[in-house]
Amino acid sequence: MNQNRMILKGNICYSRSLSELRILEPGYLLCEDGICRGALEASGGPEALSEEWRQVPVTDYGGCLIIPGMTDLHLHAPQYEFRGMGMDMELLDWLEQYAFPAEAGYAKLSYADRAYEGFVEDLKASFTTRACMFATIHRESAELLMEKLDKAGLAALVGKVNMDRNSPDILREKSPEESAEQTVQWLERTAGRFLQVKPILTPRFIPSCSDGLMERLRRLQKAYRIPVQSHLSENPGEIQWVRELCPESACYGDAYDRFGLFGGEDCPTVMAHCVYSDRREQELMKERGVWAAHCPQSNMNLSSGIAPVREFLDRGIKTGLGTDVAGGHSLSMFRAITDAVQASKLYWRLVDQTKKPLALEEAFYMATVGGGSFFEAAGFAASGRFEPGQSMDALVLDDGPLRASRDYTARQRLERLIYFDDVRTLKAKYISGKKVSH
Amino acid sequence: MNQNRMILKGNICYSRSLSELRILEPGYLLCEDGICRGALEASGGPEALSEEWRQVPVTDYGGCLIIPGMTDLHLHAPQYEFRGMGMDMELLDWLEQYAFPAEAGYAKLSYADRAYEGFVEDLKASFTTRACMFATIHRESAELLMEKLDKAGLAALVGKVNMDRNSPDILREKSPEESAEQTVQWLERTAGRFLQVKPILTPRFIPSCSDGLMERLRRLQKAYRIPVQSHLSENPGEIQWVRELCPESACYGDAYDRFGLFGGEDCPTVMAHCVYSDRREQELMKERGVWAAHCPQSNMNLSSGIAPVREFLDRGIKTGLGTDVAGGHSLSMFRAITDAVQASKLYWRLVDQTKKPLALEEAFYMATVGGGSFFEAAGFAASGRFEPGQSMDALVLDDGPLRASRDYTARQRLERLIYFDDVRTLKAKYISGKKVSH
């Protein structure tokens, strides 16, 4: 018997498609070497299991719901410490007054050590199993963050940030050469070193990256074949700035594309926000296979607006959800799901009544399958569903603390648990089959 | 020495005005017989206290923030049990499929007993010190709810609901006479009976109240001089329905006003939502002194829209915040504050860029002073600020669980605590000077 097999039992719920859930009430979840081997109806008892699985120990979670882990497709780890502050500002002011000064602190490794420790601890205790994140420009701090995430058993893509212009002195790399050189050192030290934590190339956004730097990052991307993350079309002021900086670009996305850092073959790319991505930019995203990381809470907090997510979905643009801590103040992906639904309702009501609001199923899909597919493109095992071959990333949820009546359907209980957004309901969390305690 | 005196010490923070906070870092909060006797700067030590207060015991909360309790100006107690469900629907469908069937259960006192017990327990543990709420049409259940709130030490206005048309059979009172008679019995049994829980007249909304019923409620209001609560201009479909039902009314508000149930002398009235209150309706509200209970989360969940709160404030309409459980899924008034700020940002961005988003100070004011002033009009001691003569309703907040750096200013810590919205930060809660444990 394979010692690396286990079975979880509970009420299983995951996305069959964008608009449909698969529900097993109850079900068995088969796991081998950290990989899901399928989900089976369990109401008939162990008979449903094939002979080779009948001897495998079953962890029975009774009436709990078991759902796939959440993938947070965009957040800033160094901003976690000051989340929920300065929320009366718009993007560019907020960057200058809060984000940049705080990030400068991470030049000191001792500072980063303390701050990242708290962040990783809270991320571990959250509903998130995978996260794609920005660190700061500081090579050693970024490496430290990766070590901490690895030790906590989390799956992550982490970016040492590149920025060599239009930034405060304390947070500006002195030249494109220096920025690129630091990036190479960081890549050499981290690529392939961790089990489930990998580097991702991270030009902060067009305004803070010179053409010279972008050109060097293009070369690094080709050489190391690593994925790319950045920001796109978040705020009107920012977009106008990019227009002035890059008059030759057809759109904001094109300013990345000119340097080969906007998707395409061997360059999985995720762009955060896309609030103002028009038809032309969306078509470019679709063509290049660029992922959109929709961050509704941040887009409200920074008065950015509401991204046209329904258009993304209709157009077939791959879309996930991000908390964008600390533009977003909450680290919770359950909150991101409900924020996405709420924002889509206001978009429908206030902007365009031909754009149907997101159903819970659709936002849930984005938070699991949508984000998970980016990690798959970036070299991880697939995640987000309990299909054979996917990574066994699972959340076990107990709605006891919510005074739940047991008469609710699994679908109703899922909705309640997501809206309640209470980590006390998180009974267990598995990443690649390993139980991550908290 | 007066035995009923006490002093709280901590970092005190409350609204000086709509846009300004008064902060004492640290300060003394003087309390006598449940009433605030003022807040004093404490940095110089006990010298700041007059001789008669120097012997009074001081409860020192160290670095904690002490702020006024929150007033929830609109919620539905019987809907608490199914909050966070059916969130994919608009108002009228949601009422029919979720709210009405659930409310029908409260015909059984045993059912109400169990459900209200959970609601009151959670309300007690929340940031809310006062709440203005709907019960159901059931007289005895409403009375039971009032008993439980009173026992828990909470301050509340509770309405037995009136509805005699356009409602499912199980939730429709058989005639205006029966509805009025039940209301009289309920008033006779509850008015003046509790320390801080009082009845409030509660026609559900125009569509569910016949003219005959409204006429009877007018007479009851005059006879008992009790305050009034209802719903106003929440959703386009509802407004259109009211237009059809009351073709003679100039606006939705006028349909209440024709029956003398829309503010004016001796008739303190609060109307929930007011999402679509136009200039005319707002002017009527202003003229009659009607309070608006702004419920941003519910207005998102039910795709209603965003209320023009900046206009309310500019026009001098008294405005408070409500969770509107279960149109809102969260019982937290801290969440209501951040929802109000976020909604106002989207209103500014998407609807009208002349309407400045709410500052945190303004939403905080609405949640404390705004709601508190309605309770004052309804015969309670004033609340919402730590001024002499106001009720001592206070929250003691400890941001320890938030990994707070102590370098933040009191204003920054207040913002963080509100955005974090975590009841674990609630160290103590006082209502009328009494510590309500949780």
PDB file of N, CA and C in Angstrom, chain A residues 121-171:
ATOM      1  N   GLU A 121       2.449  34.537   8.887  1.00  0.00           N
ATOM      2  CA  GLU A 121       1.643  33.864   9.898  1.00  0.00           C
ATOM      3  C   GLU A 121       0.143  34.066   9.611  1.00  0.00           C
ATOM      4  N   ASP A 122      -0.228  35.302   9.289  1.00  0.00           N
ATOM      5  CA  ASP A 122      -1.637  35.589   9.015  1.00  0.00           C
ATOM      6  C   ASP A 122      -2.099  34.960   7.701  1.00  0.00           C
ATOM      7  N   LEU A 123      -1.214  34.934   6.716  1.00  0.00           N
ATOM      8  CA  LEU A 123      -1.572  34.319   5.433  1.00  0.00           C
ATOM      9  C   LEU A 123      -1.808  32.818   5.626  1.00  0.00           C
ATOM     10  N   LYS A 124      -0.987  32.232   6.460  1.00  0.00           N
ATOM     11  CA  LYS A 124      -1.105  30.799   6.755  1.00  0.00           C
ATOM     12  C   LYS A 124      -2.456  30.505   7.421  1.00  0.00           C
ATOM     13  N   ALA A 125      -2.904  31.406   8.251  1.00  0.00           N
ATOM     14  CA  ALA A 125      -4.167  31.211   8.973  1.00  0.00           C
ATOM     15  C   ALA A 125      -5.380  31.591   8.133  1.00  0.00           C
ATOM     16  N   SER A 126      -5.162  32.095   6.926  1.00  0.00           N
ATOM     17  CA  SER A 126      -6.261  32.594   6.091  1.00  0.00           C
ATOM     18  C   SER A 126      -6.805  31.496   5.173  1.00  0.00           C
ATOM     19  N   PHE A 127      -7.756  31.845   4.312  1.00  0.00           N
ATOM     20  CA  PHE A 127      -8.339  30.896   3.367  1.00  0.00           C
ATOM     21  C   PHE A 127      -7.453  30.682   2.135  1.00  0.00           C
ATOM     22  N   THR A 128      -6.353  31.427   2.076  1.00  0.00           N
ATOM     23  CA  THR A 128      -5.492  31.390   0.888  1.00  0.00           C
ATOM     24  C   THR A 128      -4.506  30.228   0.937  1.00  0.00           C
ATOM     25  N   THR A 129      -4.407  29.506  -0.167  1.00  0.00           N
ATOM     26  CA  THR A 129      -3.406  28.442  -0.241  1.00  0.00           C
ATOM     27  C   THR A 129      -2.262  28.831  -1.174  1.00  0.00           C
ATOM     28  N   ARG A 130      -2.561  29.683  -2.163  1.00  0.00           N
ATOM     29  CA  ARG A 130      -1.549  30.147  -3.114  1.00  0.00           C
ATOM     30  C   ARG A 130      -1.678  31.645  -3.273  1.00  0.00           C
ATOM     31  N   ALA A 131      -0.547  32.314  -3.404  1.00  0.00           N
ATOM     32  CA  ALA A 131      -0.613  33.764  -3.585  1.00  0.00           C
ATOM     33  C   ALA A 131       0.517  34.239  -4.477  1.00  0.00           C
ATOM     34  N   CYS A 132       0.160  35.178  -5.323  1.00  0.00           N
ATOM     35  CA  CYS A 132       1.105  35.796  -6.242  1.00  0.00           C
ATOM     36  C   CYS A 132       1.340  37.216  -5.731  1.00  0.00           C
ATOM     37  N   MET A 133       2.579  37.522  -5.339  1.00  0.00           N
ATOM     38  CA  MET A 133       2.760  38.769  -4.596  1.00  0.00           C
ATOM     39  C   MET A 133       3.980  39.587  -4.976  1.00  0.00           C
ATOM     40  N   PHE A 134       3.896  40.863  -4.685  1.00  0.00           N
ATOM     41  CA  PHE A 134       5.023  41.784  -4.785  1.00  0.00           C
ATOM     42  C   PHE A 134       5.758  41.789  -3.444  1.00  0.00           C
ATOM     43  N   ALA A 135       7.091  41.831  -3.501  1.00  0.00           N
ATOM     44  CA  ALA A 135       7.869  42.158  -2.302  1.00  0.00           C
ATOM     45  C   ALA A 135       8.254  43.636  -2.468  1.00  0.00           C
ATOM     46  N   THR A 136       9.513  43.994  -2.253  1.00  0.00           N
ATOM     47  CA  THR A 136       9.995  45.360  -2.532  1.00  0.00           C
ATOM     48  C   THR A 136      11.193  45.239  -3.472  1.00  0.00           C
ATOM     49  N   ILE A 137      11.869  46.348  -3.699  1.00  0.00           N
ATOM     50  CA  ILE A 137      13.053  46.302  -4.580  1.00  0.00           C
ATOM     51  C   ILE A 137      14.204  45.530  -3.932  1.00  0.00           C
ATOM     52  N   HIS A 138      14.108  45.262  -2.637  1.00  0.00           N
ATOM     53  CA  HIS A 138      15.258  44.741  -1.897  1.00  0.00           C
ATOM     54  C   HIS A 138      15.420  43.237  -2.061  1.00  0.00           C
ATOM     55  N   ARG A 139      16.490  42.880  -2.712  1.00  0.00           N
ATOM     56  CA  ARG A 139      16.770  41.485  -3.064  1.00  0.00           C
ATOM     57  C   ARG A 139      16.755  40.547  -1.860  1.00  0.00           C
ATOM     58  N   GLU A 140      17.460  40.949  -0.827  1.00  0.00           N
ATOM     59  CA  GLU A 140      17.589  40.046   0.324  1.00  0.00           C
ATOM     60  C   GLU A 140      16.277  39.897   1.090  1.00  0.00           C
ATOM     61  N   SER A 141      15.527  40.988   1.184  1.00  0.00           N
ATOM     62  CA  SER A 141      14.224  40.906   1.857  1.00  0.00           C
ATOM     63  C   SER A 141      13.275  40.000   1.078  1.00  0.00           C
ATOM     64  N   ALA A 142      13.303  40.129  -0.236  1.00  0.00           N
ATOM     65  CA  ALA A 142      12.428  39.295  -1.064  1.00  0.00           C
ATOM     66  C   ALA A 142      12.777  37.824  -0.859  1.00  0.00           C
ATOM     67  N   GLU A 143      14.063  37.544  -0.762  1.00  0.00           N
ATOM     68  CA  GLU A 143      14.513  36.169  -0.552  1.00  0.00           C
ATOM     69  C   GLU A 143      14.039  35.665   0.820  1.00  0.00           C
ATOM     70  N   LEU A 144      14.133  36.534   1.789  1.00  0.00           N
ATOM     71  CA  LEU A 144      13.685  36.184   3.143  1.00  0.00           C
ATOM     72  C   LEU A 144      12.189  35.852   3.149  1.00  0.00           C
ATOM     73  N   LEU A 145      11.421  36.665   2.445  1.00  0.00           N
ATOM     74  CA  LEU A 145       9.976  36.412   2.349  1.00  0.00           C
ATOM     75  C   LEU A 145       9.718  35.036   1.733  1.00  0.00           C
ATOM     76  N   MET A 146      10.478  34.714   0.704  1.00  0.00           N
ATOM     77  CA  MET A 146      10.305  33.411   0.047  1.00  0.00           C
ATOM     78  C   MET A 146      10.634  32.268   1.009  1.00  0.00           C
ATOM     79  N   GLU A 147      11.677  32.440   1.782  1.00  0.00           N
ATOM     80  CA  GLU A 147      12.051  31.415   2.772  1.00  0.00           C
ATOM     81  C   GLU A 147      10.915  31.201   3.776  1.00  0.00           C
ATOM     82  N   LYS A 148      10.344  32.307   4.242  1.00  0.00           N
ATOM     83  CA  LYS A 148       9.284  32.210   5.242  1.00  0.00           C
ATOM     84  C   LYS A 148       8.032  31.527   4.673  1.00  0.00           C
ATOM     85  N   LEU A 149       7.687  31.874   3.446  1.00  0.00           N
ATOM     86  CA  LEU A 149       6.513  31.261   2.810  1.00  0.00           C
ATOM     87  C   LEU A 149       6.737  29.769   2.623  1.00  0.00           C
ATOM     88  N   ASP A 150       7.943  29.412   2.211  1.00  0.00           N
ATOM     89  CA  ASP A 150       8.289  28.015   1.997  1.00  0.00           C
ATOM     90  C   ASP A 150       8.183  27.236   3.310  1.00  0.00           C
ATOM     91  N   LYS A 151       8.734  27.824   4.353  1.00  0.00           N
ATOM     92  CA  LYS A 151       8.730  27.168   5.666  1.00  0.00           C
ATOM     93  C   LYS A 151       7.290  26.985   6.176  1.00  0.00           C
ATOM     94  N   ALA A 152       6.423  27.922   5.820  1.00  0.00           N
ATOM     95  CA  ALA A 152       5.027  27.841   6.276  1.00  0.00           C
ATOM     96  C   ALA A 152       4.215  26.848   5.444  1.00  0.00           C
ATOM     97  N   GLY A 153       4.835  26.324   4.367  1.00  0.00           N
ATOM     98  CA  GLY A 153       4.131  25.342   3.537  1.00  0.00           C
ATOM     99  C   GLY A 153       3.180  25.957   2.532  1.00  0.00           C
ATOM    100  N   LEU A 154       3.274  27.271   2.317  1.00  0.00           N
ATOM    101  CA  LEU A 154       2.399  27.945   1.355  1.00  0.00           C
ATOM    102  C   LEU A 154       2.976  27.866  -0.051  1.00  0.00           C
ATOM    103  N   ALA A 155       2.099  27.943  -1.033  1.00  0.00           N
ATOM    104  CA  ALA A 155       2.551  28.003  -2.422  1.00  0.00           C
ATOM    105  C   ALA A 155       2.512  29.465  -2.850  1.00  0.00           C
ATOM    106  N   ALA A 156       3.582  29.940  -3.475  1.00  0.00           N
ATOM    107  CA  ALA A 156       3.615  31.370  -3.795  1.00  0.00           C
ATOM    108  C   ALA A 156       4.521  31.704  -4.965  1.00  0.00           C
ATOM    109  N   LEU A 157       4.154  32.771  -5.646  1.00  0.00           N
ATOM    110  CA  LEU A 157       5.022  33.439  -6.613  1.00  0.00           C
ATOM    111  C   LEU A 157       5.366  34.785  -5.992  1.00  0.00           C
ATOM    112  N   VAL A 158       6.659  35.061  -5.882  1.00  0.00           N
ATOM    113  CA  VAL A 158       7.108  36.276  -5.197  1.00  0.00           C
ATOM    114  C   VAL A 158       7.989  37.090  -6.131  1.00  0.00           C
ATOM    115  N   GLY A 159       7.724  38.385  -6.164  1.00  0.00           N
ATOM    116  CA  GLY A 159       8.526  39.241  -7.030  1.00  0.00           C
ATOM    117  C   GLY A 159       9.366  40.253  -6.278  1.00  0.00           C
ATOM    118  N   LYS A 160      10.680  40.230  -6.523  1.00  0.00           N
ATOM    119  CA  LYS A 160      11.516  41.362  -6.149  1.00  0.00           C
ATOM    120  C   LYS A 160      11.128  42.455  -7.123  1.00  0.00           C
ATOM    121  N   VAL A 161      10.758  43.622  -6.627  1.00  0.00           N
ATOM    122  CA  VAL A 161      10.231  44.677  -7.490  1.00  0.00           C
ATOM    123  C   VAL A 161      11.354  45.416  -8.219  1.00  0.00           C
ATOM    124  N   ASN A 162      11.061  45.798  -9.462  1.00  0.00           N
ATOM    125  CA  ASN A 162      11.982  46.655 -10.221  1.00  0.00           C
ATOM    126  C   ASN A 162      11.370  48.039 -10.393  1.00  0.00           C
ATOM    127  N   MET A 163      12.147  49.067 -10.045  1.00  0.00           N
ATOM    128  CA  MET A 163      11.687  50.455 -10.277  1.00  0.00           C
ATOM    129  C   MET A 163      12.915  51.369 -10.279  1.00  0.00           C
ATOM    130  N   ASP A 164      13.070  52.106 -11.369  1.00  0.00           N
ATOM    131  CA  ASP A 164      14.265  52.953 -11.466  1.00  0.00           C
ATOM    132  C   ASP A 164      13.947  54.389 -11.873  1.00  0.00           C
ATOM    133  N   ARG A 165      12.651  54.744 -11.835  1.00  0.00           N
ATOM    134  CA  ARG A 165      12.313  56.150 -12.136  1.00  0.00           C
ATOM    135  C   ARG A 165      11.014  56.541 -11.442  1.00  0.00           C
ATOM    136  N   ASN A 166      10.791  57.852 -11.369  1.00  0.00           N
ATOM    137  CA  ASN A 166       9.545  58.388 -10.787  1.00  0.00           C
ATOM    138  C   ASN A 166       9.190  57.770  -9.438  1.00  0.00           C
ATOM    139  N   SER A 167      10.181  57.563  -8.626  1.00  0.00           N
ATOM    140  CA  SER A 167       9.957  56.989  -7.305  1.00  0.00           C
ATOM    141  C   SER A 167      10.829  57.779  -6.341  1.00  0.00           C
ATOM    142  N   PRO A 168      10.467  57.768  -5.052  1.00  0.00           N
ATOM    143  CA  PRO A 168      11.308  58.502  -4.101  1.00  0.00           C
ATOM    144  C   PRO A 168      12.717  57.899  -4.058  1.00  0.00           C
ATOM    145  N   ASP A 169      13.699  58.737  -3.754  1.00  0.00           N
ATOM    146  CA  ASP A 169      15.099  58.293  -3.751  1.00  0.00           C
ATOM    147  C   ASP A 169      15.298  56.985  -2.988  1.00  0.00           C
ATOM    148  N   ILE A 170      14.667  56.915  -1.810  1.00  0.00           N
ATOM    149  CA  ILE A 170      14.880  55.738  -0.967  1.00  0.00           C
ATOM    150  C   ILE A 170      14.339  54.459  -1.572  1.00  0.00           C
ATOM    151  N   LEU A 171      13.566  54.592  -2.630  1.00  0.00           N
ATOM    152  CA  LEU A 171      12.961  53.394  -3.199  1.00  0.00           C
ATOM    153  C   LEU A 171      13.212  53.285  -4.704  1.00  0.00           C
TER     154      LEU A 171
END
